[in-house]
Amino acid sequence: MKPEYLQLLCCPDCQGNLNLSGECNADGKLESGLLTCRSCERCFPIRGFIPRFFESSFYADSFGPQWKTFAKTQLDSRQTRESEIRFESEIDWRESELSGKTIIELGSGAGRFVDVVSRLKPKLAIGLDASDAVDAAQANLGDRDNVFIVQADIFKPPFRSGSFDFAYSIGVMHHTPDPPGAFRKMVELTKLNGRVGVSLYEISLYERPNLNSLKVSTVELLWAVNMWRCEFFRAITTRIPESWFLAYCKYFVPVLHWVNKIPVLGNVRYLFPATCYKHLPVGWSMVDTHDTYATKIVHQYRHKDVFQWFLRNGLHSIVVNNGRAGWVSLTGTKSPAALVEEMQRAIKEQPLGPGQVGSFTPSATTI
């Protein structure tokens, strides 16, 4: 951590100013030290260059071992540019927009998207994560002058409202207990006329053609069965010791990864908890199996649900991005108060079925 970052931080509990104690190294960074709130006197340690405002949560704990084990797997390399492709298709902010700006990612994991963003010349790219995946992110990106890694709860971020030009979250909020609440926090962190982006699991992974047919309906049924299969296995894998399932991902999933490349025989992978790829390195199958089956919470959404989140939080210029099947990805701009009032007319509750009176508001879309 650089001492100059103190001006960005505040106490996550009372939003009070912080005092900093510790010695900088030759690069002008603090490897260890202490942050103390001037108002409530709470103390927060700095370890390994990272300020630690939060160190455990039931919904995020599985991601720490995951990203510390597979720290570099999803960083772009000569083999793949998957992270760049996902950022472009799901958020699509360009260097001309991000250059010289301050950006935060909520749920940064090992830093795969902070890596992409930091190369687009922002003034500062902040990666916030609740788990000790921050240690992997710091090891990957800590040598970059425009990267700052923070360990904190997404629901109690140690930053004041309106601090950032851009804020985004990719593939994370659906693993929290309250995704709409996490989204609201992200909007609060953004400046007026700042930009917000989010990418979440879609209700169906099936890239469904528009023309209905018996074949299409059959494939859709098989996708539904596959989702049932995933939840069946998750009822087991989320309860076994973390070290056991991590070993399963490291030593058995690679076997399924290679079997999956064999026609017909590859279907055997469906008998096991596994996410296997034919066109990506084996490490991706290992890490995504862990990501799918070890996480405690999974929410899924439709684009129209998340569109209502944007409206309810006063965002305009909302864009539904054309990402891959399986992802709901939108961006928008934080509106001035006058425009927010005008947009209230567009907020609608979903009506009930034919012949029923009233409206249906799923808890997942209530803000």
PDB file of N, CA, C and O in Angstrom, residues 35 43-55 131-132 134-135 138 150-152:
ATOM      1  N   LEU A  35      -3.877   0.701  10.249  1.00  0.00           N
ATOM      2  CA  LEU A  35      -4.828   1.777   9.990  1.00  0.00           C
ATOM      3  C   LEU A  35      -5.757   1.874  11.198  1.00  0.00           C
ATOM      4  O   LEU A  35      -6.341   0.866  11.619  1.00  0.00           O
ATOM      5  N   CYS A  43      -9.095  -0.762  14.600  1.00  0.00           N
ATOM      6  CA  CYS A  43      -7.791  -0.911  13.957  1.00  0.00           C
ATOM      7  C   CYS A  43      -7.860  -1.969  12.854  1.00  0.00           C
ATOM      8  O   CYS A  43      -8.529  -2.999  13.013  1.00  0.00           O
ATOM      9  N   PHE A  44      -7.157  -1.706  11.774  1.00  0.00           N
ATOM     10  CA  PHE A  44      -7.136  -2.605  10.633  1.00  0.00           C
ATOM     11  C   PHE A  44      -5.684  -2.797  10.200  1.00  0.00           C
ATOM     12  O   PHE A  44      -4.981  -1.814   9.914  1.00  0.00           O
ATOM     13  N   PRO A  45      -5.220  -4.040  10.149  1.00  0.00           N
ATOM     14  CA  PRO A  45      -3.808  -4.278   9.822  1.00  0.00           C
ATOM     15  C   PRO A  45      -3.517  -4.162   8.329  1.00  0.00           C
ATOM     16  O   PRO A  45      -4.407  -4.331   7.484  1.00  0.00           O
ATOM     17  N   ILE A  46      -2.276  -3.860   8.030  1.00  0.00           N
ATOM     18  CA  ILE A  46      -1.742  -3.958   6.670  1.00  0.00           C
ATOM     19  C   ILE A  46      -0.734  -5.095   6.693  1.00  0.00           C
ATOM     20  O   ILE A  46       0.238  -5.058   7.445  1.00  0.00           O
ATOM     21  N   ARG A  47      -0.983  -6.129   5.892  1.00  0.00           N
ATOM     22  CA  ARG A  47      -0.071  -7.268   5.809  1.00  0.00           C
ATOM     23  C   ARG A  47       0.162  -7.609   4.344  1.00  0.00           C
ATOM     24  O   ARG A  47      -0.788  -7.668   3.569  1.00  0.00           O
ATOM     25  N   GLY A  48       1.409  -7.822   3.995  1.00  0.00           N
ATOM     26  CA  GLY A  48       1.729  -8.161   2.623  1.00  0.00           C
ATOM     27  C   GLY A  48       1.309  -7.085   1.648  1.00  0.00           C
ATOM     28  O   GLY A  48       0.849  -7.392   0.544  1.00  0.00           O
ATOM     29  N   PHE A  49       1.427  -5.806   2.063  1.00  0.00           N
ATOM     30  CA  PHE A  49       1.079  -4.624   1.260  1.00  0.00           C
ATOM     31  C   PHE A  49      -0.417  -4.389   1.132  1.00  0.00           C
ATOM     32  O   PHE A  49      -0.848  -3.443   0.478  1.00  0.00           O
ATOM     33  N   ILE A  50      -1.260  -5.237   1.766  1.00  0.00           N
ATOM     34  CA  ILE A  50      -2.712  -5.179   1.592  1.00  0.00           C
ATOM     35  C   ILE A  50      -3.383  -4.728   2.888  1.00  0.00           C
ATOM     36  O   ILE A  50      -3.198  -5.359   3.940  1.00  0.00           O
ATOM     37  N   PRO A  51      -4.189  -3.647   2.867  1.00  0.00           N
ATOM     38  CA  PRO A  51      -5.001  -3.315   4.041  1.00  0.00           C
ATOM     39  C   PRO A  51      -6.116  -4.347   4.199  1.00  0.00           C
ATOM     40  O   PRO A  51      -6.799  -4.685   3.234  1.00  0.00           O
ATOM     41  N   ARG A  52      -6.265  -4.838   5.441  1.00  0.00           N
ATOM     42  CA  ARG A  52      -7.208  -5.934   5.698  1.00  0.00           C
ATOM     43  C   ARG A  52      -8.363  -5.417   6.567  1.00  0.00           C
ATOM     44  O   ARG A  52      -8.241  -5.256   7.774  1.00  0.00           O
ATOM     45  N   PHE A  53      -9.500  -5.159   5.924  1.00  0.00           N
ATOM     46  CA  PHE A  53     -10.673  -4.680   6.635  1.00  0.00           C
ATOM     47  C   PHE A  53     -11.658  -5.796   6.956  1.00  0.00           C
ATOM     48  O   PHE A  53     -12.652  -5.578   7.640  1.00  0.00           O
ATOM     49  N   PHE A  54     -11.379  -6.994   6.445  1.00  0.00           N
ATOM     50  CA  PHE A  54     -12.345  -8.092   6.541  1.00  0.00           C
ATOM     51  C   PHE A  54     -11.606  -9.371   6.201  1.00  0.00           C
ATOM     52  O   PHE A  54     -10.850  -9.400   5.227  1.00  0.00           O
ATOM     53  N   GLU A  55     -11.798 -10.427   7.005  1.00  0.00           N
ATOM     54  CA  GLU A  55     -10.952 -11.591   6.777  1.00  0.00           C
ATOM     55  C   GLU A  55     -11.693 -12.915   6.727  1.00  0.00           C
ATOM     56  O   GLU A  55     -11.066 -13.952   6.573  1.00  0.00           O
ATOM     57  N   SER A 131     -12.066 -12.426   0.395  1.00  0.00           N
ATOM     58  CA  SER A 131     -11.298 -13.622   0.745  1.00  0.00           C
ATOM     59  C   SER A 131      -9.799 -13.363   0.666  1.00  0.00           C
ATOM     60  O   SER A 131      -9.352 -12.312   0.185  1.00  0.00           O
ATOM     61  N   ASP A 132      -9.016 -14.349   1.103  1.00  0.00           N
ATOM     62  CA  ASP A 132      -7.564 -14.180   1.011  1.00  0.00           C
ATOM     63  C   ASP A 132      -7.043 -14.478  -0.395  1.00  0.00           C
ATOM     64  O   ASP A 132      -5.833 -14.611  -0.600  1.00  0.00           O
ATOM     65  N   VAL A 134      -6.910 -12.185  -2.199  1.00  0.00           N
ATOM     66  CA  VAL A 134      -6.156 -10.939  -2.382  1.00  0.00           C
ATOM     67  C   VAL A 134      -4.648 -11.187  -2.383  1.00  0.00           C
ATOM     68  O   VAL A 134      -3.890 -10.461  -3.032  1.00  0.00           O
ATOM     69  N   ASP A 135      -4.204 -12.215  -1.670  1.00  0.00           N
ATOM     70  CA  ASP A 135      -2.770 -12.520  -1.643  1.00  0.00           C
ATOM     71  C   ASP A 135      -2.292 -12.973  -3.023  1.00  0.00           C
ATOM     72  O   ASP A 135      -1.186 -12.620  -3.449  1.00  0.00           O
ATOM     73  N   GLN A 138      -2.217  -9.842  -5.221  1.00  0.00           N
ATOM     74  CA  GLN A 138      -1.044  -9.015  -4.916  1.00  0.00           C
ATOM     75  C   GLN A 138       0.221  -9.621  -5.522  1.00  0.00           C
ATOM     76  O   GLN A 138       1.064  -8.916  -6.075  1.00  0.00           O
ATOM     77  N   VAL A 150      -7.202  -4.518  -2.004  1.00  0.00           N
ATOM     78  CA  VAL A 150      -7.789  -4.298  -0.681  1.00  0.00           C
ATOM     79  C   VAL A 150      -8.621  -5.509  -0.298  1.00  0.00           C
ATOM     80  O   VAL A 150      -9.394  -6.022  -1.121  1.00  0.00           O
ATOM     81  N   GLN A 151      -8.488  -5.964   0.951  1.00  0.00           N
ATOM     82  CA  GLN A 151      -9.344  -7.038   1.451  1.00  0.00           C
ATOM     83  C   GLN A 151     -10.461  -6.421   2.286  1.00  0.00           C
ATOM     84  O   GLN A 151     -10.214  -5.808   3.333  1.00  0.00           O
ATOM     85  N   ALA A 152     -11.691  -6.555   1.798  1.00  0.00           N
ATOM     86  CA  ALA A 152     -12.828  -5.936   2.477  1.00  0.00           C
ATOM     87  C   ALA A 152     -14.117  -6.609   2.037  1.00  0.00           C
ATOM     88  O   ALA A 152     -14.175  -7.279   1.006  1.00  0.00           O
TER      89      ALA A 152
END
